């Protein structure tokens, strides 16, 4: 038998027989303590588990507990243990589909007549715990595809048969743990004893391969960690996320509603939600005017030919709604605002002196989302983009991107977002435009990021087909990331729409177009805001800033005077003059998360003052209504960053 050389990436080496496994290589090169922390190894670009056979000289590095790679392997392995437990408990009539690791844990799809219940969850977890204690090894086997087909056909595992046929390869890998064998690439843990903490979370419906015409499967979700304290922290984070769920808070705080008789994914803003939206829109408009943008308004529909010219019918038709016939001409609801802004640009000749042109619009667009994907304000069918398009000369591109970044971060910080990740997405496999233009645009984006002193990561190949882009993912108060801001350079639409300006040389030139959204969509951004603040908005964003509470009916007339005074001063104020106990009215105001309660009794009426109670329960000294209005004005000014 020939020999091979195996070596740690840090230098130690050993000579072993060809055909040795990674497990044997780790035993030769790692200490006992290191092996207990190692779940797999990295060989070049490949992650290999302990069952991998080595036949050539190999350099590897251990993948140890604590790394993201190890966590993914743990979760993938735990999904197989869950599938084994399900089969042990409910028999082979339960058919298995796929069971990958995902960012938050893992899932497995099952075809089963009866729905999984909370009682089933407890039974499955108990069986999983038994399997974990048994320290069952994960065993890899490579066999001919024909042999795997015969095996899974005999077992009536039609999902596996379909997957093997689609792979169209000579050999496939199988993994066995206990009595459960699945088609799987791996890698997996050495054995089940590495699984220290897991929890089944929920069950949801899922179409096989995402096709609505195929089988409806039960997707069983779970998560796993190497330490119990990590699982406990994760489960607490889930509970916190539930407490912050914008759908529940939106209902409790009377911000928005969705009605089936009107249509799923279509938002009805209630008065308080409309007030919140107005505050955001007004701030957005004011900031854009201060930064030399001009406001546009454009229609909700356009001739279908416009979307042919723009390329949306070619690249985006599955997200667009059906056309409508108007005066024997085909029209469609707009999925984007871009072509309309180009139409304004092309309405008359432009000179190089006119550039850059910065136009912004809070433009409502309509995009098809599957019913199963709709989610409160986060995924809707009609939404308002905080859109802007900048038309500039090549020599202005870098400065414009720098200015966009400055405005972007300023607005995000005003709303309480100071933690974010930035990505520079480069040219994808399928693209339009010259390589030279792509290089120039990418360089301009990168230079602007560097000039602004921002840390960023390259996201290779994730640019849009018409140009590179910068994406900013904000982080909320509990550390979740949300994609909101994007800056995209476009050479495609200016060419498609024959845009031009007269240059200093008196010749025709094509402008560069920058697409830019800071909040993404108002609906989604407001959903994120609700969850970020858990509904406890800062004063400048609070739909209701104060609520007047009387102690008895004797103060009702004075309460009305205070209400009018504050309303005229611009304070967003309500009054609760019901014949209810004061403590009851205070609790209701606190539940509504109103920043200030203005309590008025006989003493306040006599002194012409109000006693201020904060939503956290603290009391402030009595002041006059005018002084309170000034206090609110200054606090709002500070909150808006003025």
PDB file of C-alpha atoms in Angstrom, residues 22 27 126 135 155 241 282 305 391 580:
ATOM      1  CA  UNK A  22      -9.502  12.255   8.177  1.00  0.00           C
ATOM      2  CA  UNK A  27      -5.517  11.319  15.628  1.00  0.00           C
ATOM      3  CA  UNK A 126     -37.095  13.211  23.782  1.00  0.00           C
ATOM      4  CA  UNK A 135     -23.029   8.743  20.411  1.00  0.00           C
ATOM      5  CA  UNK A 155     -38.168   2.264  -0.072  1.00  0.00           C
ATOM      6  CA  UNK A 241     -38.552  39.254  18.650  1.00  0.00           C
ATOM      7  CA  UNK A 282     -41.804  65.189   5.882  1.00  0.00           C
ATOM      8  CA  UNK A 305     -44.155  49.749 -24.412  1.00  0.00           C
ATOM      9  CA  UNK A 391     -27.995  61.939 -13.598  1.00  0.00           C
ATOM     10  CA  UNK A 580     -62.832  56.285  34.609  1.00  0.00           C
TER      11      UNK A 580
END
